Amino acid sequence: MKRYLLFISSLIILSGYCLGQSDETDSTMYTRTLVPSLYLDYGKILTIPVSFETKYEGGLELLFLEKFPLIVEIGQATLSPEGAYANGTYESEGVYYRIGAGIVNQFKPKNKIGFSLRYASSSFNESGRIFIESPSGAQENYVQNIKRENLTATWFEAVLYSDRKLSDLFSIGLNLRLRVLANYDEQEEIDVFAIPGYGRTFDKTIPAANLFLKVSF
């Protein structure tokens, strides 16, 4: 619930800020046919020391006519959520990618807001161990080792994003994502707990936010 409240609050703040800007334009600006950009999710790197996940993510954006972006993202994540199992350990590790397209509007010479839809896929492995001890000793202790490889998952994302130009080369921005799980390799005994790039499988929709640094050429 806290994630949803944070997502909604961030969405309201971002929308209010952007809609409140006057539509100032620079008469010297001209429209470029293609603007390629590379970007890095620096927010996740900063939170690695205090997070249950290690994640590296970047992307490529091709902006056509300074209006229509084509976006490709790729990332790698290792998830080790605390309390995944009451008596045991768990880790999910893999790579993921997203591809999508959208539209961008200029609100001020240095500020943009955009919306896009993206398709995402993850390929990952799981490992862990569950141990349940019989207090009375009347029953055998239960031990279940988890070792799964080459699992896959897919989902869709609706993304609202804004960026601010720092210089001709650099911009910083925020992505607000709503992820909707499509399918994954479900397991009969002990199901998949977390998917790299998506999150925990018991939530079929997950809000998320990330900060990025963009380099445009």
PDB file of C-alpha atoms in Angstrom:
ATOM      1  CA  MET A   1       0.000   0.000   0.000  1.00  0.00           C
ATOM      2  CA  LYS A   2       2.863   2.400   0.792  1.00  0.00           C
ATOM      3  CA  ARG A   3       4.258   1.897  -2.716  1.00  0.00           C
ATOM      4  CA  TYR A   4       0.900   2.752  -4.267  1.00  0.00           C
ATOM      5  CA  LEU A   5       0.536   5.898  -2.134  1.00  0.00           C
ATOM      6  CA  LEU A   6       4.070   6.988  -3.034  1.00  0.00           C
ATOM      7  CA  PHE A   7       3.391   6.341  -6.710  1.00  0.00           C
ATOM      8  CA  ILE A   8       0.119   8.316  -6.670  1.00  0.00           C
ATOM      9  CA  SER A   9       1.693  11.195  -4.739  1.00  0.00           C
ATOM     10  CA  SER A  10       4.630  11.368  -7.141  1.00  0.00           C
ATOM     11  CA  LEU A  11       2.237  11.277 -10.098  1.00  0.00           C
ATOM     12  CA  ILE A  12       0.172  14.172  -8.709  1.00  0.00           C
ATOM     13  CA  ILE A  13       3.271  16.247  -7.956  1.00  0.00           C
ATOM     14  CA  LEU A  14       4.818  15.584 -11.353  1.00  0.00           C
ATOM     15  CA  SER A  15       1.600  16.304 -13.243  1.00  0.00           C
ATOM     16  CA  GLY A  16       0.917  19.458 -11.265  1.00  0.00           C
ATOM     17  CA  TYR A  17       4.419  20.751 -11.788  1.00  0.00           C
ATOM     18  CA  CYS A  18       4.421  20.136 -15.517  1.00  0.00           C
ATOM     19  CA  LEU A  19       0.899  21.415 -16.156  1.00  0.00           C
ATOM     20  CA  GLY A  20       1.688  24.518 -14.149  1.00  0.00           C
ATOM     21  CA  GLN A  21       4.555  25.527 -16.374  1.00  0.00           C
ATOM     22  CA  SER A  22       3.977  28.162 -19.006  1.00  0.00           C
ATOM     23  CA  ASP A  23       4.498  26.967 -22.564  1.00  0.00           C
ATOM     24  CA  GLU A  24       7.564  29.059 -23.188  1.00  0.00           C
ATOM     25  CA  THR A  25       9.439  28.467 -26.409  1.00  0.00           C
ATOM     26  CA  ASP A  26      12.759  29.624 -27.675  1.00  0.00           C
ATOM     27  CA  SER A  27      12.501  31.240 -31.104  1.00  0.00           C
ATOM     28  CA  THR A  28      16.008  29.984 -31.894  1.00  0.00           C
ATOM     29  CA  MET A  29      15.033  26.334 -31.367  1.00  0.00           C
ATOM     30  CA  TYR A  30      14.550  24.069 -34.362  1.00  0.00           C
ATOM     31  CA  THR A  31      13.251  20.523 -34.717  1.00  0.00           C
ATOM     32  CA  ARG A  32      15.833  17.775 -35.222  1.00  0.00           C
ATOM     33  CA  THR A  33      14.804  14.702 -37.194  1.00  0.00           C
ATOM     34  CA  LEU A  34      16.526  12.270 -34.809  1.00  0.00           C
ATOM     35  CA  VAL A  35      18.013  12.731 -31.328  1.00  0.00           C
ATOM     36  CA  PRO A  36      19.721   9.616 -29.901  1.00  0.00           C
ATOM     37  CA  SER A  37      20.216   9.405 -26.131  1.00  0.00           C
ATOM     38  CA  LEU A  38      21.744   6.984 -23.659  1.00  0.00           C
ATOM     39  CA  TYR A  39      20.601   6.937 -20.067  1.00  0.00           C
ATOM     40  CA  LEU A  40      21.456   5.335 -16.745  1.00  0.00           C
ATOM     41  CA  ASP A  41      19.215   4.579 -13.765  1.00  0.00           C
ATOM     42  CA  TYR A  42      21.404   6.176 -11.098  1.00  0.00           C
ATOM     43  CA  GLY A  43      18.752   5.991  -8.378  1.00  0.00           C
ATOM     44  CA  LYS A  44      19.085   2.215  -7.970  1.00  0.00           C
ATOM     45  CA  ILE A  45      22.869   2.430  -7.783  1.00  0.00           C
ATOM     46  CA  LEU A  46      22.602   4.905  -4.896  1.00  0.00           C
ATOM     47  CA  THR A  47      20.186   2.663  -2.962  1.00  0.00           C
ATOM     48  CA  ILE A  48      22.136  -0.615  -3.330  1.00  0.00           C
ATOM     49  CA  PRO A  49      23.703  -0.364   0.182  1.00  0.00           C
ATOM     50  CA  VAL A  50      20.259  -0.138   1.867  1.00  0.00           C
ATOM     51  CA  SER A  51      18.133  -2.230  -0.498  1.00  0.00           C
ATOM     52  CA  PHE A  52      17.216  -5.890  -0.845  1.00  0.00           C
ATOM     53  CA  GLU A  53      18.308  -5.793  -4.473  1.00  0.00           C
ATOM     54  CA  THR A  54      21.359  -5.104  -6.575  1.00  0.00           C
ATOM     55  CA  LYS A  55      20.318  -3.590  -9.871  1.00  0.00           C
ATOM     56  CA  TYR A  56      21.991  -1.982 -12.854  1.00  0.00           C
ATOM     57  CA  GLU A  57      19.858  -0.541 -15.622  1.00  0.00           C
ATOM     58  CA  GLY A  58      20.340   1.625 -18.683  1.00  0.00           C
ATOM     59  CA  GLY A  59      18.688   2.374 -21.969  1.00  0.00           C
ATOM     60  CA  LEU A  60      18.708   3.843 -25.447  1.00  0.00           C
ATOM     61  CA  GLU A  61      16.174   6.398 -26.672  1.00  0.00           C
ATOM     62  CA  LEU A  62      15.682   7.452 -30.279  1.00  0.00           C
ATOM     63  CA  LEU A  63      13.592  10.609 -30.361  1.00  0.00           C
ATOM     64  CA  PHE A  64      12.024  11.322 -33.755  1.00  0.00           C
ATOM     65  CA  LEU A  65      11.085  14.923 -34.615  1.00  0.00           C
ATOM     66  CA  GLU A  66      11.684  15.714 -30.910  1.00  0.00           C
ATOM     67  CA  LYS A  67       8.216  14.275 -30.277  1.00  0.00           C
ATOM     68  CA  PHE A  68       8.072  10.489 -30.642  1.00  0.00           C
ATOM     69  CA  PRO A  69      10.522   8.339 -28.636  1.00  0.00           C
ATOM     70  CA  LEU A  70      11.440   4.723 -29.302  1.00  0.00           C
ATOM     71  CA  ILE A  71      12.884   3.283 -26.092  1.00  0.00           C
ATOM     72  CA  VAL A  72      14.941   0.155 -25.382  1.00  0.00           C
ATOM     73  CA  GLU A  73      16.016  -0.644 -21.821  1.00  0.00           C
ATOM     74  CA  ILE A  74      18.163  -3.444 -20.455  1.00  0.00           C
ATOM     75  CA  GLY A  75      19.040  -4.341 -16.886  1.00  0.00           C
ATOM     76  CA  GLN A  76      20.498  -6.911 -14.522  1.00  0.00           C
ATOM     77  CA  ALA A  77      19.225  -7.530 -11.006  1.00  0.00           C
ATOM     78  CA  THR A  78      19.831  -9.805  -8.030  1.00  0.00           C
ATOM     79  CA  LEU A  79      16.905  -9.894  -5.609  1.00  0.00           C
ATOM     80  CA  SER A  80      17.327 -11.140  -2.039  1.00  0.00           C
ATOM     81  CA  PRO A  81      14.152  -9.993  -0.268  1.00  0.00           C
ATOM     82  CA  GLU A  82      14.194 -10.346   3.504  1.00  0.00           C
ATOM     83  CA  GLY A  83      11.432 -12.555   4.835  1.00  0.00           C
ATOM     84  CA  ALA A  84      10.686 -14.189   1.498  1.00  0.00           C
ATOM     85  CA  TYR A  85      10.291 -17.388   3.509  1.00  0.00           C
ATOM     86  CA  ALA A  86       9.915 -17.527   7.293  1.00  0.00           C
ATOM     87  CA  ASN A  87      12.538 -20.260   7.623  1.00  0.00           C
ATOM     88  CA  GLY A  88      14.914 -20.088   4.743  1.00  0.00           C
ATOM     89  CA  THR A  89      16.873 -18.125   2.184  1.00  0.00           C
ATOM     90  CA  TYR A  90      15.976 -16.935  -1.294  1.00  0.00           C
ATOM     91  CA  GLU A  91      17.652 -15.265  -4.254  1.00  0.00           C
ATOM     92  CA  SER A  92      16.507 -14.474  -7.769  1.00  0.00           C
ATOM     93  CA  GLU A  93      19.009 -13.299 -10.376  1.00  0.00           C
ATOM     94  CA  GLY A  94      18.673 -12.479 -14.050  1.00  0.00           C
ATOM     95  CA  VAL A  95      18.514 -10.009 -16.907  1.00  0.00           C
ATOM     96  CA  TYR A  96      15.550  -8.170 -18.404  1.00  0.00           C
ATOM     97  CA  TYR A  97      14.707  -5.784 -21.199  1.00  0.00           C
ATOM     98  CA  ARG A  98      11.901  -3.426 -22.133  1.00  0.00           C
ATOM     99  CA  ILE A  99      10.921  -1.928 -25.470  1.00  0.00           C
ATOM    100  CA  GLY A 100       8.288   0.708 -26.108  1.00  0.00           C
ATOM    101  CA  ALA A 101       7.212   3.948 -27.756  1.00  0.00           C
ATOM    102  CA  GLY A 102       5.381   7.073 -26.724  1.00  0.00           C
ATOM    103  CA  ILE A 103       4.998  10.819 -27.072  1.00  0.00           C
ATOM    104  CA  VAL A 104       6.833  13.771 -25.519  1.00  0.00           C
ATOM    105  CA  ASN A 105       5.756  17.391 -25.031  1.00  0.00           C
ATOM    106  CA  GLN A 106       7.944  20.422 -24.337  1.00  0.00           C
ATOM    107  CA  PHE A 107       6.696  22.636 -21.497  1.00  0.00           C
ATOM    108  CA  LYS A 108       9.680  24.933 -21.203  1.00  0.00           C
ATOM    109  CA  PRO A 109      12.958  25.040 -23.111  1.00  0.00           C
ATOM    110  CA  LYS A 110      14.514  22.845 -20.414  1.00  0.00           C
ATOM    111  CA  ASN A 111      11.532  20.725 -19.320  1.00  0.00           C
ATOM    112  CA  LYS A 112       9.725  17.836 -21.014  1.00  0.00           C
ATOM    113  CA  ILE A 113       6.998  15.406 -20.017  1.00  0.00           C
ATOM    114  CA  GLY A 114       6.118  12.214 -21.819  1.00  0.00           C
ATOM    115  CA  PHE A 115       4.055   9.043 -21.759  1.00  0.00           C
ATOM    116  CA  SER A 116       4.904   5.626 -23.176  1.00  0.00           C
ATOM    117  CA  LEU A 117       3.785   2.001 -23.203  1.00  0.00           C
ATOM    118  CA  ARG A 118       6.418  -0.720 -22.913  1.00  0.00           C
ATOM    119  CA  TYR A 119       6.659  -4.489 -23.217  1.00  0.00           C
ATOM    120  CA  ALA A 120       9.115  -6.222 -20.873  1.00  0.00           C
ATOM    121  CA  SER A 121      10.650  -9.669 -20.551  1.00  0.00           C
ATOM    122  CA  SER A 122      12.934 -11.277 -17.968  1.00  0.00           C
ATOM    123  CA  SER A 123      15.097 -14.405 -17.983  1.00  0.00           C
ATOM    124  CA  PHE A 124      16.260 -15.483 -14.527  1.00  0.00           C
ATOM    125  CA  ASN A 125      17.362 -18.197 -12.100  1.00  0.00           C
ATOM    126  CA  GLU A 126      16.179 -18.918  -8.556  1.00  0.00           C
ATOM    127  CA  SER A 127      18.000 -20.463  -5.617  1.00  0.00           C
ATOM    128  CA  GLY A 128      17.184 -20.919  -1.961  1.00  0.00           C
ATOM    129  CA  ARG A 129      16.461 -23.279   0.900  1.00  0.00           C
ATOM    130  CA  ILE A 130      13.446 -23.737   3.159  1.00  0.00           C
ATOM    131  CA  PHE A 131      13.880 -25.505   6.512  1.00  0.00           C
ATOM    132  CA  ILE A 132      11.088 -26.353   8.954  1.00  0.00           C
ATOM    133  CA  GLU A 133      12.036 -28.155  12.159  1.00  0.00           C
ATOM    134  CA  SER A 134       9.569 -30.304  14.125  1.00  0.00           C
ATOM    135  CA  PRO A 135       9.623 -28.894  17.713  1.00  0.00           C
ATOM    136  CA  SER A 136       8.537 -32.188  19.251  1.00  0.00           C
ATOM    137  CA  GLY A 137      10.641 -34.387  17.043  1.00  0.00           C
ATOM    138  CA  ALA A 138       7.587 -36.511  16.278  1.00  0.00           C
ATOM    139  CA  GLN A 139       7.850 -35.686  12.610  1.00  0.00           C
ATOM    140  CA  GLU A 140      10.763 -35.440  10.255  1.00  0.00           C
ATOM    141  CA  ASN A 141      12.214 -32.032   9.606  1.00  0.00           C
ATOM    142  CA  TYR A 142      11.163 -30.512   6.281  1.00  0.00           C
ATOM    143  CA  VAL A 143      13.910 -29.350   3.944  1.00  0.00           C
ATOM    144  CA  GLN A 144      13.254 -28.016   0.452  1.00  0.00           C
ATOM    145  CA  ASN A 145      16.064 -26.790  -1.772  1.00  0.00           C
ATOM    146  CA  ILE A 146      15.225 -24.395  -4.590  1.00  0.00           C
ATOM    147  CA  LYS A 147      17.352 -24.508  -7.704  1.00  0.00           C
ATOM    148  CA  ARG A 148      15.676 -23.381 -10.913  1.00  0.00           C
ATOM    149  CA  GLU A 149      17.218 -22.116 -14.109  1.00  0.00           C
ATOM    150  CA  ASN A 150      16.060 -20.518 -17.353  1.00  0.00           C
ATOM    151  CA  LEU A 151      12.763 -19.180 -15.991  1.00  0.00           C
ATOM    152  CA  THR A 152      10.991 -16.459 -17.971  1.00  0.00           C
ATOM    153  CA  ALA A 153       8.375 -13.774 -17.337  1.00  0.00           C
ATOM    154  CA  THR A 154       6.698 -10.993 -19.331  1.00  0.00           C
ATOM    155  CA  TRP A 155       4.771  -7.891 -18.342  1.00  0.00           C
ATOM    156  CA  PHE A 156       3.604  -4.502 -19.636  1.00  0.00           C
ATOM    157  CA  GLU A 157       4.332  -1.016 -18.335  1.00  0.00           C
ATOM    158  CA  ALA A 158       2.647   2.375 -18.591  1.00  0.00           C
ATOM    159  CA  VAL A 159       5.291   5.044 -17.968  1.00  0.00           C
ATOM    160  CA  LEU A 160       4.903   8.747 -17.227  1.00  0.00           C
ATOM    161  CA  TYR A 161       8.229  10.516 -17.291  1.00  0.00           C
ATOM    162  CA  SER A 162       9.701  13.986 -17.069  1.00  0.00           C
ATOM    163  CA  ASP A 163      13.203  15.288 -17.629  1.00  0.00           C
ATOM    164  CA  ARG A 164      15.035  18.556 -17.167  1.00  0.00           C
ATOM    165  CA  LYS A 165      17.917  19.653 -19.353  1.00  0.00           C
ATOM    166  CA  LEU A 166      21.107  20.467 -17.456  1.00  0.00           C
ATOM    167  CA  SER A 167      23.219  21.267 -20.522  1.00  0.00           C
ATOM    168  CA  ASP A 168      23.328  20.535 -24.235  1.00  0.00           C
ATOM    169  CA  LEU A 169      24.590  17.073 -23.339  1.00  0.00           C
ATOM    170  CA  PHE A 170      23.045  16.059 -19.999  1.00  0.00           C
ATOM    171  CA  SER A 171      19.513  15.775 -18.594  1.00  0.00           C
ATOM    172  CA  ILE A 172      18.077  14.272 -15.415  1.00  0.00           C
ATOM    173  CA  GLY A 173      14.596  12.840 -15.046  1.00  0.00           C
ATOM    174  CA  LEU A 174      12.032  10.666 -13.305  1.00  0.00           C
ATOM    175  CA  ASN A 175      10.089   7.640 -14.538  1.00  0.00           C
ATOM    176  CA  LEU A 176       6.801   6.685 -12.867  1.00  0.00           C
ATOM    177  CA  ARG A 177       5.867   3.148 -13.906  1.00  0.00           C
ATOM    178  CA  LEU A 178       2.817   0.958 -13.502  1.00  0.00           C
ATOM    179  CA  ARG A 179       3.747  -2.673 -14.208  1.00  0.00           C
ATOM    180  CA  VAL A 180       1.112  -5.276 -15.120  1.00  0.00           C
ATOM    181  CA  LEU A 181       2.213  -8.912 -15.022  1.00  0.00           C
ATOM    182  CA  ALA A 182       1.314 -10.925 -18.129  1.00  0.00           C
ATOM    183  CA  ASN A 183       2.736 -14.385 -17.417  1.00  0.00           C
ATOM    184  CA  TYR A 184       5.644 -16.247 -15.852  1.00  0.00           C
ATOM    185  CA  ASP A 185       6.818 -19.840 -15.342  1.00  0.00           C
ATOM    186  CA  GLU A 186       4.633 -20.776 -12.374  1.00  0.00           C
ATOM    187  CA  GLN A 187       5.841 -23.597 -10.103  1.00  0.00           C
ATOM    188  CA  GLU A 188       3.576 -26.141  -8.417  1.00  0.00           C
ATOM    189  CA  GLU A 189       5.154 -26.731  -4.991  1.00  0.00           C
ATOM    190  CA  ILE A 190       6.880 -23.452  -4.172  1.00  0.00           C
ATOM    191  CA  ASP A 191       6.067 -20.734  -6.657  1.00  0.00           C
ATOM    192  CA  VAL A 192       8.402 -18.074  -8.037  1.00  0.00           C
ATOM    193  CA  PHE A 193       8.705 -15.312  -5.438  1.00  0.00           C
ATOM    194  CA  ALA A 194      10.395 -12.406  -7.260  1.00  0.00           C
ATOM    195  CA  ILE A 195      11.130 -11.556 -10.906  1.00  0.00           C
ATOM    196  CA  PRO A 196      14.149  -9.363 -11.785  1.00  0.00           C
ATOM    197  CA  GLY A 197      12.897  -6.169 -13.400  1.00  0.00           C
ATOM    198  CA  TYR A 198       9.326  -6.699 -12.213  1.00  0.00           C
ATOM    199  CA  GLY A 199       9.166  -7.548  -8.514  1.00  0.00           C
ATOM    200  CA  ARG A 200       7.185  -9.956  -6.344  1.00  0.00           C
ATOM    201  CA  THR A 201       4.778 -12.237  -8.137  1.00  0.00           C
ATOM    202  CA  PHE A 202       1.902 -11.998  -5.656  1.00  0.00           C
ATOM    203  CA  ASP A 203       1.305  -8.416  -6.876  1.00  0.00           C
ATOM    204  CA  LYS A 204      -0.138  -8.527 -10.395  1.00  0.00           C
ATOM    205  CA  THR A 205       0.244  -4.741 -10.689  1.00  0.00           C
ATOM    206  CA  ILE A 206       3.232  -2.917  -9.215  1.00  0.00           C
ATOM    207  CA  PRO A 207       3.936   0.838  -9.149  1.00  0.00           C
ATOM    208  CA  ALA A 208       7.582   1.858  -9.363  1.00  0.00           C
ATOM    209  CA  ALA A 209       9.733   4.949  -9.791  1.00  0.00           C
ATOM    210  CA  ASN A 210      13.289   5.473 -10.906  1.00  0.00           C
ATOM    211  CA  LEU A 211      15.671   8.365 -11.497  1.00  0.00           C
ATOM    212  CA  PHE A 212      17.774   8.586 -14.617  1.00  0.00           C
ATOM    213  CA  LEU A 213      20.672  10.545 -16.085  1.00  0.00           C
ATOM    214  CA  LYS A 214      20.443  11.012 -19.853  1.00  0.00           C
ATOM    215  CA  VAL A 215      23.186  11.858 -22.345  1.00  0.00           C
ATOM    216  CA  SER A 216      21.869  13.215 -25.679  1.00  0.00           C
ATOM    217  CA  PHE A 217      23.902  13.531 -28.855  1.00  0.00           C
TER     218      PHE A 217
END
